[in-house]
PDB file of C-alpha atoms in Angstrom:
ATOM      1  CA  UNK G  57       6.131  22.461 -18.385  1.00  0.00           C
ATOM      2  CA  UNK G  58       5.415  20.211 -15.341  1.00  0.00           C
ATOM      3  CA  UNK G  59       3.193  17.635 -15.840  1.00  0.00           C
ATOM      4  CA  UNK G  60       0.574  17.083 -13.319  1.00  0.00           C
ATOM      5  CA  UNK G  61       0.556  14.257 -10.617  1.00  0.00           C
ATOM      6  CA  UNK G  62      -2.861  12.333  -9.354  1.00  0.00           C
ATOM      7  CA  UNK G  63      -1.927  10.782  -6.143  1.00  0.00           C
ATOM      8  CA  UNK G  64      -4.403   8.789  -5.136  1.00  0.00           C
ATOM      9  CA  UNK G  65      -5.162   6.690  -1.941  1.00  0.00           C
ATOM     10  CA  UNK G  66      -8.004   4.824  -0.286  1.00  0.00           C
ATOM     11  CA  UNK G  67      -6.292   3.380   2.591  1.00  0.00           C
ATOM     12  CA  UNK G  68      -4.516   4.334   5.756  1.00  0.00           C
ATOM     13  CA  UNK G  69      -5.199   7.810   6.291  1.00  0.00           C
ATOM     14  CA  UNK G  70      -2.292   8.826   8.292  1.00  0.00           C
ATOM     15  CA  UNK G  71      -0.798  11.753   9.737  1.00  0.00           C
ATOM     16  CA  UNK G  72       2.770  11.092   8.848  1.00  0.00           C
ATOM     17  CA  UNK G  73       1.165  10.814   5.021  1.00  0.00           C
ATOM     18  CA  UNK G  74      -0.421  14.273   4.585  1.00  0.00           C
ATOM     19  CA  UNK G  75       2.449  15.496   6.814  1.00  0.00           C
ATOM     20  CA  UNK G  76       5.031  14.800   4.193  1.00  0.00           C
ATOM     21  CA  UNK G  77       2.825  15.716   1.363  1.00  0.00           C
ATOM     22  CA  UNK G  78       3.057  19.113   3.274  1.00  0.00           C
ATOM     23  CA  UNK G  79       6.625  19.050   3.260  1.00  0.00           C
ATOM     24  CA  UNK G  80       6.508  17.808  -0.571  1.00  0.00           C
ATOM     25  CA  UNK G  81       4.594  20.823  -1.129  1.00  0.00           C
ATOM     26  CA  UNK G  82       6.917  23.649   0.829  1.00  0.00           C
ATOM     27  CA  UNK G  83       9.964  22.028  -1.022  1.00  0.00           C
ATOM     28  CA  UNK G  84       8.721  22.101  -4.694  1.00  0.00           C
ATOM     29  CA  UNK G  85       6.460  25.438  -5.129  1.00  0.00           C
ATOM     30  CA  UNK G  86       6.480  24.595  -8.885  1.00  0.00           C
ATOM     31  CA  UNK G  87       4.492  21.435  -8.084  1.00  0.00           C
ATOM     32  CA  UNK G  88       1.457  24.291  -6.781  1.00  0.00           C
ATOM     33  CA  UNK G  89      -1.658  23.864  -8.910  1.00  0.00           C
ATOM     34  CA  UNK G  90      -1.086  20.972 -10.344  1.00  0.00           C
ATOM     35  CA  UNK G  91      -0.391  18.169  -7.817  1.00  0.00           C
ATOM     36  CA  UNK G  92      -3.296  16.711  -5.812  1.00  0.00           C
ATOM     37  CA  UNK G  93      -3.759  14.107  -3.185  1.00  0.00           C
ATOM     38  CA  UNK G  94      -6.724  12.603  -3.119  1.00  0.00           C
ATOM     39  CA  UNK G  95      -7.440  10.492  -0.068  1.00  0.00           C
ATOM     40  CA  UNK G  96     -10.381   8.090   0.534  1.00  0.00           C
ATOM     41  CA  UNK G  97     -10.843   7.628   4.121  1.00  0.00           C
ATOM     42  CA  UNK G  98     -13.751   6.078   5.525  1.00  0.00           C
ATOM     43  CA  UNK G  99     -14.338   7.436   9.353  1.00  0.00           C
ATOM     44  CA  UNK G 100     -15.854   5.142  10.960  1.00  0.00           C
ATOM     45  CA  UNK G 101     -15.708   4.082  15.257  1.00  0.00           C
ATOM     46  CA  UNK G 102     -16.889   8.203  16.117  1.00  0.00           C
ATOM     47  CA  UNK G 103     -18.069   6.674  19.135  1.00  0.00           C
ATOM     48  CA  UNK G 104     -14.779   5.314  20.434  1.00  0.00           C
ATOM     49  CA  UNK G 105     -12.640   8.629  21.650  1.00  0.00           C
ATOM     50  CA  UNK G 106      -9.529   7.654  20.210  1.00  0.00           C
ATOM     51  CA  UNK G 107     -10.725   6.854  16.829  1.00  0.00           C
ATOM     52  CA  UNK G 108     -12.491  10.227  16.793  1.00  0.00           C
ATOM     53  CA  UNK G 109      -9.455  12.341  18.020  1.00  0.00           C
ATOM     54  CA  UNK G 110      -7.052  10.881  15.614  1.00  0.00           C
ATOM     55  CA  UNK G 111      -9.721  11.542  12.625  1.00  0.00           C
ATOM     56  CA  UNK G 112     -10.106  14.803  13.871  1.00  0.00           C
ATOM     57  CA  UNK G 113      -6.761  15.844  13.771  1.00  0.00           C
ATOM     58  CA  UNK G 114      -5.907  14.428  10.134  1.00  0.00           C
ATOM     59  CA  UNK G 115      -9.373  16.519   8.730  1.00  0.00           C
ATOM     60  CA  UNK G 116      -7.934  19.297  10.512  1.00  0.00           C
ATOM     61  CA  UNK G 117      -4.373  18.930   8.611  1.00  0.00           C
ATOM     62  CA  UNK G 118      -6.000  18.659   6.080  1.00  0.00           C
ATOM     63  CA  UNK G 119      -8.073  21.939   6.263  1.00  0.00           C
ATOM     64  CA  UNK G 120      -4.028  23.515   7.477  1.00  0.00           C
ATOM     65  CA  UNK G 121      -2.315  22.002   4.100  1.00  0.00           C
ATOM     66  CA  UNK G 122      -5.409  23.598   1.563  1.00  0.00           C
ATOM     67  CA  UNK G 123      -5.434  26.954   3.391  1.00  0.00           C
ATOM     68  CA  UNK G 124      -1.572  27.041   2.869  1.00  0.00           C
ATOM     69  CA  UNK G 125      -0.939  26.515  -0.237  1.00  0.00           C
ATOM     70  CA  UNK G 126      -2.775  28.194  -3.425  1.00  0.00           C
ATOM     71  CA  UNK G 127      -2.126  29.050  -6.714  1.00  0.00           C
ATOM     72  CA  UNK G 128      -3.088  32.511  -8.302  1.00  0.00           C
ATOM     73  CA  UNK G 129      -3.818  30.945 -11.712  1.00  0.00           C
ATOM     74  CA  UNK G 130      -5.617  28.065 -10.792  1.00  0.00           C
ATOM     75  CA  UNK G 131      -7.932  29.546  -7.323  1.00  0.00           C
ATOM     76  CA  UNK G 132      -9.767  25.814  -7.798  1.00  0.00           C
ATOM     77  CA  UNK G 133      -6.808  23.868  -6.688  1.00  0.00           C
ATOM     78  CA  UNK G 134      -6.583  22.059  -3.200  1.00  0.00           C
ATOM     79  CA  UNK G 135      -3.560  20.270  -2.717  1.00  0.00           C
ATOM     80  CA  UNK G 136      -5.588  17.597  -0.845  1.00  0.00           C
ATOM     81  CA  UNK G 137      -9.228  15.917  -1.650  1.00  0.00           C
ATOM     82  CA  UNK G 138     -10.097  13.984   1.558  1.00  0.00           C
ATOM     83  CA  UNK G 139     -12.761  11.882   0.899  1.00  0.00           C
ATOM     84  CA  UNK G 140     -14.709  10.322   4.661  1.00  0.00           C
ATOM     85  CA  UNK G 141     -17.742   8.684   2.906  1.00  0.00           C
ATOM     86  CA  UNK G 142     -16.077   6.163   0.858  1.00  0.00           C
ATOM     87  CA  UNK G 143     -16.737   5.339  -3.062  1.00  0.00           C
ATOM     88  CA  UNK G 144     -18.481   3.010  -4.550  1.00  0.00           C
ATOM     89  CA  UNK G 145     -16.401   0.099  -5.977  1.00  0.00           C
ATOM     90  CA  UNK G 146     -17.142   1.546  -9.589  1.00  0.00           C
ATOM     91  CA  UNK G 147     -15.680   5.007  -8.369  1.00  0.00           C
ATOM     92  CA  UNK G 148     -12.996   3.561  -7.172  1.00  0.00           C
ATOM     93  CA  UNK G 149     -12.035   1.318  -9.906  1.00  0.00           C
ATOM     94  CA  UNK G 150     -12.225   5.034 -11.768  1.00  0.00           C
ATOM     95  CA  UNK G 151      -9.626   6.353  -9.678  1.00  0.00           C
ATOM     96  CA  UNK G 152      -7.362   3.715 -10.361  1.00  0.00           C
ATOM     97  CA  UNK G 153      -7.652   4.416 -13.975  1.00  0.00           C
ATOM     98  CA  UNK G 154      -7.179   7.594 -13.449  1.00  0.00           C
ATOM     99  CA  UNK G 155      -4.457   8.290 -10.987  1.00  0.00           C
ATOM    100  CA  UNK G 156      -0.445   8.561 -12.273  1.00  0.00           C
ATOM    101  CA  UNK G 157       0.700   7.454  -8.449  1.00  0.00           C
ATOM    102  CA  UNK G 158      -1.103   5.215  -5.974  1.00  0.00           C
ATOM    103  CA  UNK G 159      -0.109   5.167  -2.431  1.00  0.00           C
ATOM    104  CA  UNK G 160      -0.394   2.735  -0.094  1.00  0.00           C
ATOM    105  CA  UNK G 161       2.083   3.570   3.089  1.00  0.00           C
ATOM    106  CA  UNK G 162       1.004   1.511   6.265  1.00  0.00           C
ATOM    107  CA  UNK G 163       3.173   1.078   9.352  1.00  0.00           C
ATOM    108  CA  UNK G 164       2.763  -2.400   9.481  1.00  0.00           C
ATOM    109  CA  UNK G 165      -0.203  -4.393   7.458  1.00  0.00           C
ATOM    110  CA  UNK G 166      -0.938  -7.889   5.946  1.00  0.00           C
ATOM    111  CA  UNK G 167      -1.117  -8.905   1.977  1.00  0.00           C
ATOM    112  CA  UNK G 168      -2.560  -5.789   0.905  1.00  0.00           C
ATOM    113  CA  UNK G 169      -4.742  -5.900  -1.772  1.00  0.00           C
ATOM    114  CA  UNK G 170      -5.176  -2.339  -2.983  1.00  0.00           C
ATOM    115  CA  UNK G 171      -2.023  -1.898  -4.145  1.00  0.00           C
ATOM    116  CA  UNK G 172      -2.230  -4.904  -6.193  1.00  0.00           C
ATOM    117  CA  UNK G 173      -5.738  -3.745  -7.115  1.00  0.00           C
ATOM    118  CA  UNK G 174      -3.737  -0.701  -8.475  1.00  0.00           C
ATOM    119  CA  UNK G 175      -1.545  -1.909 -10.560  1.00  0.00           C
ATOM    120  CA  UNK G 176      -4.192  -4.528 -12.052  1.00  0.00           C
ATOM    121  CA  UNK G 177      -6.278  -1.760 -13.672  1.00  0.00           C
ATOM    122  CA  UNK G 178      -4.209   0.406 -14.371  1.00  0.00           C
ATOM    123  CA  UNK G 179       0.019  -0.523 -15.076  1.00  0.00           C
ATOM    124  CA  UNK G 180       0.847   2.675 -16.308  1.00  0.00           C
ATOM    125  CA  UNK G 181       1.119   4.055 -12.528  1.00  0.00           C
ATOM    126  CA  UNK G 182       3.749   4.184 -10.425  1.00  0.00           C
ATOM    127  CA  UNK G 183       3.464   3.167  -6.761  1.00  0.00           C
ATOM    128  CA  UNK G 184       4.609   4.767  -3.559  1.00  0.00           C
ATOM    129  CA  UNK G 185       4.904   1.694  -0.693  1.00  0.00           C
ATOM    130  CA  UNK G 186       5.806   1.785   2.478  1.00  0.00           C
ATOM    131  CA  UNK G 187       8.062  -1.177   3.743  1.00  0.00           C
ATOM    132  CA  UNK G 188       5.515  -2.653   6.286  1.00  0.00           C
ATOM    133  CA  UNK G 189       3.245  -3.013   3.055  1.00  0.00           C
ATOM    134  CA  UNK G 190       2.690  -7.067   2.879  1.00  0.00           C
ATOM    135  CA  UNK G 191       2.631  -5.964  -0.953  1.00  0.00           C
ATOM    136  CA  UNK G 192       6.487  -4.926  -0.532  1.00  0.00           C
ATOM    137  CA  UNK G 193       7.724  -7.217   0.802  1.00  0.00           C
ATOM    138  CA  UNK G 194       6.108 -10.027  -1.731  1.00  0.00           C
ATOM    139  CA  UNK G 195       7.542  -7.373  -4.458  1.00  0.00           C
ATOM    140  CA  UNK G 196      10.963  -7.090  -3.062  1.00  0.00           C
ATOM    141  CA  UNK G 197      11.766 -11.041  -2.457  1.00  0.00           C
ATOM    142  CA  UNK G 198      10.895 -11.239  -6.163  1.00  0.00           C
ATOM    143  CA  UNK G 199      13.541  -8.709  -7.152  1.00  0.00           C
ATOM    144  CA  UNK G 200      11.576  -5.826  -7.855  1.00  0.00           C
ATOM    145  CA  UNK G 201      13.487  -3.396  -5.528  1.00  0.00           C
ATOM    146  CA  UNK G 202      17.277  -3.540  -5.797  1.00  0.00           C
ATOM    147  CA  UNK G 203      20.487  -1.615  -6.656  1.00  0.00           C
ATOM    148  CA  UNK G 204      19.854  -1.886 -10.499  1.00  0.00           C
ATOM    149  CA  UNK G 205      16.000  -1.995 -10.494  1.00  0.00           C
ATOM    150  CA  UNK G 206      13.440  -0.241  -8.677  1.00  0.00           C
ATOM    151  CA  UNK G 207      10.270  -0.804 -10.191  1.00  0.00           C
ATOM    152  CA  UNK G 208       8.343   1.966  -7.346  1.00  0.00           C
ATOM    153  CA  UNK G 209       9.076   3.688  -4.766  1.00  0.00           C
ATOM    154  CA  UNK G 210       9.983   2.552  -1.298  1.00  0.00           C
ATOM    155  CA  UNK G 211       9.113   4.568   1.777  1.00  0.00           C
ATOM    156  CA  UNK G 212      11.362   2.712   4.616  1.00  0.00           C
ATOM    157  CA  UNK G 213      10.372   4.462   7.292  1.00  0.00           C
ATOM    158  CA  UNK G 214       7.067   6.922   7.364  1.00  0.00           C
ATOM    159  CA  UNK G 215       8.123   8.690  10.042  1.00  0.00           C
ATOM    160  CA  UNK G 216      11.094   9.952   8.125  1.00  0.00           C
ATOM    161  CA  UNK G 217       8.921  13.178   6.485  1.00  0.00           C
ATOM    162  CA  UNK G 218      12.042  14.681   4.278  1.00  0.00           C
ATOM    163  CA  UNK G 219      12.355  11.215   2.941  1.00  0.00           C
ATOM    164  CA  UNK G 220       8.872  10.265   2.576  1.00  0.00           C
ATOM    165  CA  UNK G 221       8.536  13.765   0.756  1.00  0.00           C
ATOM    166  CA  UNK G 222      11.234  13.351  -1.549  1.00  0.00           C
ATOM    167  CA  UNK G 223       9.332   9.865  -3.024  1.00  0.00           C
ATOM    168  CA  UNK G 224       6.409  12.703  -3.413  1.00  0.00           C
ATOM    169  CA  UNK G 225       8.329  14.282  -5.813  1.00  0.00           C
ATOM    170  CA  UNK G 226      10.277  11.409  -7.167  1.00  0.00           C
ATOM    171  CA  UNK G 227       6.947  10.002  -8.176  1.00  0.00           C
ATOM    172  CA  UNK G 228       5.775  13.180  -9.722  1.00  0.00           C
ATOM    173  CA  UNK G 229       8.843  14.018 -11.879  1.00  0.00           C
ATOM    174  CA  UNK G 230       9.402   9.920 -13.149  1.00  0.00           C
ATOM    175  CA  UNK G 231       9.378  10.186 -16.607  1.00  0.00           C
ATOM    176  CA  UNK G 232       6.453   7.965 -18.293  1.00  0.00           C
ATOM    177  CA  UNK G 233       8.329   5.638 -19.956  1.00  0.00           C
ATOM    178  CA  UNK G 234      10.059   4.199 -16.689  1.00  0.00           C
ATOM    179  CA  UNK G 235       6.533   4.153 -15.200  1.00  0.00           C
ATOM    180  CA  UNK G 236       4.935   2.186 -17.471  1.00  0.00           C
ATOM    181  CA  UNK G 237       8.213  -0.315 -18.082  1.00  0.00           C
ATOM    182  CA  UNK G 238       8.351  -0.918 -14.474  1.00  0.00           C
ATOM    183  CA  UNK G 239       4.202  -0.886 -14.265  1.00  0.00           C
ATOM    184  CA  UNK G 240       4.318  -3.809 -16.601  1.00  0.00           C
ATOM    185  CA  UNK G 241       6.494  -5.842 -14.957  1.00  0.00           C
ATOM    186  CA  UNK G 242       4.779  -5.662 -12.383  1.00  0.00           C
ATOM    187  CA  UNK G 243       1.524  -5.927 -13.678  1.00  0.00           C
ATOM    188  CA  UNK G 244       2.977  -9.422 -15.342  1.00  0.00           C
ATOM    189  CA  UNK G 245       4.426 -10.924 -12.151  1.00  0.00           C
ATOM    190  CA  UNK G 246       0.725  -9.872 -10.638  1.00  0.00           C
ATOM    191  CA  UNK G 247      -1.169 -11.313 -13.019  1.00  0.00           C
ATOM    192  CA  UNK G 248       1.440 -14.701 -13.476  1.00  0.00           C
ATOM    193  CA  UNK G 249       1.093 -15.148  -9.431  1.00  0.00           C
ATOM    194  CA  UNK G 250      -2.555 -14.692  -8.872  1.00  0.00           C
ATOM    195  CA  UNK G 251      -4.998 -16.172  -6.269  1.00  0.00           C
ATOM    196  CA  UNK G 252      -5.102 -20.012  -7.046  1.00  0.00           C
ATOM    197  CA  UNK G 253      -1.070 -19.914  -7.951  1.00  0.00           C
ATOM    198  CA  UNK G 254      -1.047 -18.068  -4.450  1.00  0.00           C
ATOM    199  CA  UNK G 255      -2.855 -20.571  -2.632  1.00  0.00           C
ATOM    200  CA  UNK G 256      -2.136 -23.175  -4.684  1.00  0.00           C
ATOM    201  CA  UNK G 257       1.810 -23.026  -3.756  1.00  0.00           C
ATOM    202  CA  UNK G 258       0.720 -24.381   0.254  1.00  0.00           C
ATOM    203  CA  UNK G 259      -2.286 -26.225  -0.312  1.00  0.00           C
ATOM    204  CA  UNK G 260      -0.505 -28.884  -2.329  1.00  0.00           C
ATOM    205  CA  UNK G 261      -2.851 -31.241  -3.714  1.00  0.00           C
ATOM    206  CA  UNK G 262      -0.898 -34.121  -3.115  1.00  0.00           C
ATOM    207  CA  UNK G 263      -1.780 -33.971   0.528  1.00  0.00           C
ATOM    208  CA  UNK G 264      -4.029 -36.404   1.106  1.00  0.00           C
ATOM    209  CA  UNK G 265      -5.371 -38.868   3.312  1.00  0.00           C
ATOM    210  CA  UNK G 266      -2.619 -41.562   2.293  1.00  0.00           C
ATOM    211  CA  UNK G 267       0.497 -39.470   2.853  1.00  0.00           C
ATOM    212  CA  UNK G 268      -0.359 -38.256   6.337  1.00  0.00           C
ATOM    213  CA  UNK G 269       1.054 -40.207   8.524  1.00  0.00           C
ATOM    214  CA  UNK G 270      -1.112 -40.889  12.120  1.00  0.00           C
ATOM    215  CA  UNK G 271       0.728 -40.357  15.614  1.00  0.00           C
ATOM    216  CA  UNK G 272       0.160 -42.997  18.566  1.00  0.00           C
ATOM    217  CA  UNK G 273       0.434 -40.961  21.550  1.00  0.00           C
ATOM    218  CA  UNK G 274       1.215 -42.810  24.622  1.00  0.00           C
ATOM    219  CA  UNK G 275       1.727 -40.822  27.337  1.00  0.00           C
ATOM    220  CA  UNK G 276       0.501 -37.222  28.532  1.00  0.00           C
ATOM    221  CA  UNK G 277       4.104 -35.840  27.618  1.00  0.00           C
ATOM    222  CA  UNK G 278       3.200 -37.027  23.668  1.00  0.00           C
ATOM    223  CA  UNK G 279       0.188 -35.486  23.588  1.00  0.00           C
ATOM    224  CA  UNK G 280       1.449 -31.982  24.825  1.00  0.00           C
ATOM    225  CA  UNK G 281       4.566 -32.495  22.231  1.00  0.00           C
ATOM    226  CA  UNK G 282       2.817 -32.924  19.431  1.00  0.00           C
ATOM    227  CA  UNK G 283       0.712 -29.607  20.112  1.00  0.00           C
ATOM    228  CA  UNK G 284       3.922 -27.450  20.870  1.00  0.00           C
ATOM    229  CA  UNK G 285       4.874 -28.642  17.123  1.00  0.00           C
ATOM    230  CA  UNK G 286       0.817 -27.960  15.959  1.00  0.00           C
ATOM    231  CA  UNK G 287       0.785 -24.566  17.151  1.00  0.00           C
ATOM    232  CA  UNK G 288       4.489 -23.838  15.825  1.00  0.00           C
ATOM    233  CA  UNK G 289       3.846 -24.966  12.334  1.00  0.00           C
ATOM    234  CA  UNK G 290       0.039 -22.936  12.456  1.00  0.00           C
ATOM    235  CA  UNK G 291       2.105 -20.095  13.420  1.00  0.00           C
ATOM    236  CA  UNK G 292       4.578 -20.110  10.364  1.00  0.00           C
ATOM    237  CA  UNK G 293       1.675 -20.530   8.213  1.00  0.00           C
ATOM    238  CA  UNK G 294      -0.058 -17.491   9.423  1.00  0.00           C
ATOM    239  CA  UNK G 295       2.874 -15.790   9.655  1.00  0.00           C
ATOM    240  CA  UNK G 296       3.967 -16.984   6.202  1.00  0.00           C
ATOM    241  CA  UNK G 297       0.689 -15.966   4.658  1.00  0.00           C
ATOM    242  CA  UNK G 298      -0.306 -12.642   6.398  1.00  0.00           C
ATOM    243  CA  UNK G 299       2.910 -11.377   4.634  1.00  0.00           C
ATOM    244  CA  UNK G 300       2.070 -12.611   1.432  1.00  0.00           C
ATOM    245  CA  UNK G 301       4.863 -15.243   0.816  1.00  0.00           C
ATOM    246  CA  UNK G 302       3.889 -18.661   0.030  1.00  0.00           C
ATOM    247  CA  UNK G 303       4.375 -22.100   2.144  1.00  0.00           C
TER     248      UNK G 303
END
């Protein structure tokens, strides 16, 4: 018997997400009934056009993916839950608990948090992550997605719908023991590289007043090169940071 999935998600509602959860759907009819995407999406900006549109149009796929699919047995069943008030942080911490696959699949985005958030209450899910995740990338410098060991699943390009459906169903068949091996180690590495390790690894303590060293600038010329190399280094940093890798 198949076991049912809980795909949950409370960030970057997407069309190429629900489009391939779609396609998930028309390739596995056994997974009708029993699979479920449930989709927090706050929609906010209705006044700006663009915003609106592009909400529109994922509510409406929405409304096209439930009316699609059905199952005889279980006349309940929607395929997707989409969610456009937001939960309360206790809700959400629920879902977490509750879900067997969280997904977090933006183009491109910073650290991340949520998925990290995921995996922190509840290490017996798997993960679905796109590659412009800040998340994935921290998680695949660390050895977490290679050849031998892939400790979740890796959407490379969201765009790609026959792959991005395939991880649907990868997800949903994984047997539970992988999950929860691979959901512990990352849960450990998580918990072993938190906040203050995190910051701690570029704000070094040791740098003080009596190890920077002062600049005499004597001519325009100094002054300009010395904020070329300013800007450059502030740049790394950010750069460095926003995608979750230490200094």
């Amino acid at each position: 018997m198949n076991e049912p999935s809980y795909f949950f998600s409370s960030c970057s509602l997407r069309t190429e997400k629900l489009v391939a959860f779609k396609r998930f759907l028309e390739k596995h009819p056994e997974r009708h009934g029993i699979d479920v995407l449930f989709q927090v999406a706050v929609t906010n900006r209705r006044a700006v056009e663009s915003y609106r549109d592009y909400q529109d149009c994922c509510s409406a796929l929405v409304d096209k993916i439930n009316s699609s699919f059905s199952d005889p047995k279980r006349p309940e069943w929607k395929p997707v839950v989409l969610q456009t008030d937001g939960l309360p942080r206790k809700y959400v911490v629920a879902h977490y608990l509750a879900m067997d696959v969280g997904v977090v699949t933006p183009i491109k985005d910073g650290m991340n948090l949520v998925a990290k958030e995921m995996l922190i209450c509840n290490p017996s899910a798997s993960l679905i992550l796109s590659s412009g995740a800040g998340t994935e990338q921290q998680f695949g410098s660390s050895g977490f997605y290679t050849d031998s060991r892939r400790c979740y699943h890796r959407v490379e390009n969201i765009n790609d719908t026959e792959e991005f459906a395939d991880l649907f169903y990868a997800a949903a068949i994984e047997d539970k023991e992988t999950v929860e091996a691979n959901g512990k180690l990352l849960h450990e590495f998580l918990l072993a590289n938190d906040i203050e390790k995190w910051s701690g690894s570029f704000l070094d303590p040791s740098w003080t007043h009596e190890v920077i060293q002062s600049v005499e600038l004597k001519t325009l010329k100094d002054f300009y090169t010395l904020m070329f190399q300013t800007r450059t280094a502030r740049r790394h940093i950010v750069d460095r940071v926003v995608k979750g890798f230490p200094i």
